[in-house]
Amino acid sequence: NNDPYPGVNAASLALLLNDTVKARQLARRVADLCAAPDALVKEDPFWVFATEGEAALILGDYDAAYEFYRNALAEPTAEIQHVQAGYHQLCRLRHMLDKAKVSRLIDDLFAKHSTWPQVKPGPVGGCDGRK
């Protein structure tokens, strides 16, 4: 498939089901799709960057994920529903990834976004006491 959004959802689901090989294969494909020269022109830049961030997390590249999420949250289109969806996905993935590194993403980026006061608690225990 040439659509990165269902691809990253499939990659995250594979990770949550503990199929890391499949998760990484799918995440690599998603990263390639998001890196296409016209991706930011054809799609909402927030979702392109957030999708790249999620793929980078699945691939274990936390530094790249941090930059992608930073770029996503800097987009003017980063409204409450965008931030809410991204935060909830991070709460889910945090259980399968390096908790400290994912928490840094949440604390440094999401919790400092202007929409944070409106964000509702996350799933699966609310990310260890975070919203």
mmCIF file of C-alpha atoms in Angstrom:
data_model
loop_
_atom_site.group_PDB
_atom_site.id
_atom_site.type_symbol
_atom_site.label_atom_id
_atom_site.label_comp_id
_atom_site.label_asym_id
_atom_site.label_seq_id
_atom_site.Cartn_x
_atom_site.Cartn_y
_atom_site.Cartn_z
ATOM 1 C CA ASN A 1 0.000 0.000 0.000
ATOM 2 C CA ASN A 2 1.195 3.525 -0.741
ATOM 3 C CA ASP A 3 -0.656 5.212 2.117
ATOM 4 C CA PRO A 4 1.554 5.805 5.158
ATOM 5 C CA TYR A 5 -1.297 6.251 7.650
ATOM 6 C CA PRO A 6 -2.752 2.727 7.576
ATOM 7 C CA GLY A 7 0.834 1.517 7.260
ATOM 8 C CA VAL A 8 1.957 3.129 10.496
ATOM 9 C CA ASN A 9 -1.177 1.875 12.241
ATOM 10 C CA ALA A 10 -0.351 -1.654 11.056
ATOM 11 C CA ALA A 11 3.256 -1.228 12.213
ATOM 12 C CA SER A 12 2.145 -0.054 15.655
ATOM 13 C CA LEU A 13 -0.348 -2.885 15.951
ATOM 14 C CA ALA A 14 2.348 -5.406 15.011
ATOM 15 C CA LEU A 15 4.589 -3.908 17.702
ATOM 16 C CA LEU A 16 1.802 -4.087 20.282
ATOM 17 C CA LEU A 17 1.301 -7.735 19.310
ATOM 18 C CA ASN A 18 5.037 -8.257 19.855
ATOM 19 C CA ASP A 19 5.807 -8.947 16.179
ATOM 20 C CA THR A 20 8.808 -6.637 16.023
ATOM 21 C CA VAL A 21 10.074 -7.984 12.691
ATOM 22 C CA LYS A 22 6.803 -7.146 10.932
ATOM 23 C CA ALA A 23 6.528 -3.845 12.818
ATOM 24 C CA ARG A 24 9.958 -2.750 11.612
ATOM 25 C CA GLN A 25 9.329 -3.854 8.027
ATOM 26 C CA LEU A 26 6.131 -1.812 7.928
ATOM 27 C CA ALA A 27 7.738 1.161 9.694
ATOM 28 C CA ARG A 28 10.570 1.253 7.135
ATOM 29 C CA ARG A 29 8.032 1.349 4.306
ATOM 30 C CA VAL A 30 6.119 4.139 6.042
ATOM 31 C CA ALA A 31 9.325 6.134 6.589
ATOM 32 C CA ASP A 32 10.116 5.861 2.884
ATOM 33 C CA LEU A 33 6.629 7.036 1.922
ATOM 34 C CA CYS A 34 6.813 10.016 4.272
ATOM 35 C CA ALA A 35 10.255 10.981 2.961
ATOM 36 C CA ALA A 36 8.965 11.291 -0.613
ATOM 37 C CA PRO A 37 9.640 14.780 -1.988
ATOM 38 C CA ASP A 38 5.961 15.624 -2.415
ATOM 39 C CA ALA A 39 4.664 14.169 0.871
ATOM 40 C CA LEU A 40 4.500 17.531 2.663
ATOM 41 C CA VAL A 41 2.760 19.128 -0.313
ATOM 42 C CA LYS A 42 0.088 16.457 -0.741
ATOM 43 C CA GLU A 43 -0.702 15.825 2.928
ATOM 44 C CA ASP A 44 -1.169 17.747 6.185
ATOM 45 C CA PRO A 45 2.397 18.345 7.401
ATOM 46 C CA PHE A 46 1.419 17.599 11.009
ATOM 47 C CA TRP A 47 0.391 14.057 10.086
ATOM 48 C CA VAL A 48 3.407 13.476 7.842
ATOM 49 C CA PHE A 49 5.805 14.474 10.627
ATOM 50 C CA ALA A 50 3.857 12.618 13.333
ATOM 51 C CA THR A 51 3.726 9.505 11.166
ATOM 52 C CA GLU A 52 7.474 9.732 10.557
ATOM 53 C CA GLY A 53 7.935 10.116 14.302
ATOM 54 C CA GLU A 54 5.904 7.022 15.048
ATOM 55 C CA ALA A 55 7.796 5.024 12.418
ATOM 56 C CA ALA A 56 11.113 6.226 13.875
ATOM 57 C CA LEU A 57 10.017 5.097 17.349
ATOM 58 C CA ILE A 58 9.171 1.641 16.044
ATOM 59 C CA LEU A 59 12.577 1.516 14.352
ATOM 60 C CA GLY A 60 14.256 2.501 17.628
ATOM 61 C CA ASP A 61 15.524 5.900 16.423
ATOM 62 C CA TYR A 62 14.393 8.042 19.343
ATOM 63 C CA ASP A 63 16.423 11.102 18.318
ATOM 64 C CA ALA A 64 14.799 11.192 14.884
ATOM 65 C CA ALA A 65 11.373 10.583 16.452
ATOM 66 C CA TYR A 66 11.921 13.550 18.771
ATOM 67 C CA GLU A 67 12.703 15.825 15.809
ATOM 68 C CA PHE A 68 9.757 14.575 13.758
ATOM 69 C CA TYR A 69 7.334 15.115 16.637
ATOM 70 C CA ARG A 70 8.886 18.527 17.365
ATOM 71 C CA ASN A 71 8.266 19.480 13.724
ATOM 72 C CA ALA A 72 4.721 18.115 13.851
ATOM 73 C CA LEU A 73 3.829 20.114 16.951
ATOM 74 C CA ALA A 74 5.321 23.273 15.432
ATOM 75 C CA GLU A 75 2.902 23.076 12.489
ATOM 76 C CA PRO A 76 0.039 25.593 12.510
ATOM 77 C CA THR A 77 -2.340 22.685 11.848
ATOM 78 C CA ALA A 78 -1.440 21.087 15.212
ATOM 79 C CA GLU A 79 -4.847 21.476 16.816
ATOM 80 C CA ILE A 80 -6.230 19.701 19.852
ATOM 81 C CA GLN A 81 -7.499 16.656 17.934
ATOM 82 C CA HIS A 82 -4.054 16.181 16.363
ATOM 83 C CA VAL A 83 -2.214 16.505 19.664
ATOM 84 C CA GLN A 84 -4.767 14.284 21.415
ATOM 85 C CA ALA A 85 -4.399 11.500 18.838
ATOM 86 C CA GLY A 86 -0.593 11.682 18.871
ATOM 87 C CA TYR A 87 -0.449 11.651 22.656
ATOM 88 C CA HIS A 88 -2.776 8.669 22.952
ATOM 89 C CA GLN A 89 -0.709 6.706 20.445
ATOM 90 C CA LEU A 90 2.463 7.490 22.391
ATOM 91 C CA CYS A 91 0.784 6.243 25.577
ATOM 92 C CA ARG A 92 0.027 2.943 23.848
ATOM 93 C CA LEU A 93 3.467 2.513 22.313
ATOM 94 C CA ARG A 94 5.250 3.512 25.500
ATOM 95 C CA HIS A 95 4.418 0.104 26.947
ATOM 96 C CA MET A 96 6.443 -1.625 24.224
ATOM 97 C CA LEU A 97 9.303 0.856 23.862
ATOM 98 C CA ASP A 98 11.888 2.606 26.031
ATOM 99 C CA LYS A 99 9.559 4.219 28.566
ATOM 100 C CA ALA A 100 12.018 6.947 29.565
ATOM 101 C CA LYS A 101 12.613 8.038 25.990
ATOM 102 C CA VAL A 102 8.928 8.075 25.084
ATOM 103 C CA SER A 103 8.179 9.944 28.320
ATOM 104 C CA ARG A 104 10.746 12.557 27.280
ATOM 105 C CA LEU A 105 8.804 13.090 24.039
ATOM 106 C CA ILE A 106 5.622 13.587 26.006
ATOM 107 C CA ASP A 107 7.131 15.803 28.705
ATOM 108 C CA ASP A 108 9.347 17.941 26.455
ATOM 109 C CA LEU A 109 7.056 18.314 23.466
ATOM 110 C CA PHE A 110 3.423 17.386 23.987
ATOM 111 C CA ALA A 111 3.085 18.750 27.533
ATOM 112 C CA LYS A 112 4.521 22.091 26.387
ATOM 113 C CA HIS A 113 2.162 22.489 23.422
ATOM 114 C CA SER A 114 -0.481 25.202 23.722
ATOM 115 C CA THR A 115 -3.289 22.627 23.478
ATOM 116 C CA TRP A 116 -2.004 20.498 26.397
ATOM 117 C CA PRO A 117 -4.493 21.875 28.958
ATOM 118 C CA GLN A 118 -7.317 20.546 26.761
ATOM 119 C CA VAL A 119 -5.788 17.086 26.185
ATOM 120 C CA LYS A 120 -7.733 14.273 27.824
ATOM 121 C CA PRO A 121 -6.069 11.465 29.789
ATOM 122 C CA GLY A 122 -4.282 8.847 27.769
ATOM 123 C CA PRO A 123 -5.236 5.203 27.488
ATOM 124 C CA VAL A 124 -3.593 2.312 29.278
ATOM 125 C CA GLY A 125 -3.020 3.984 32.616
ATOM 126 C CA GLY A 126 -2.577 7.536 31.401
ATOM 127 C CA CYS A 127 1.160 7.253 30.751
ATOM 128 C CA ASP A 128 2.236 6.828 34.376
ATOM 129 C CA GLY A 129 0.374 9.715 35.901
ATOM 130 C CA ARG A 130 0.532 12.032 32.938
ATOM 131 C CA LYS A 131 -2.819 13.127 31.620
#
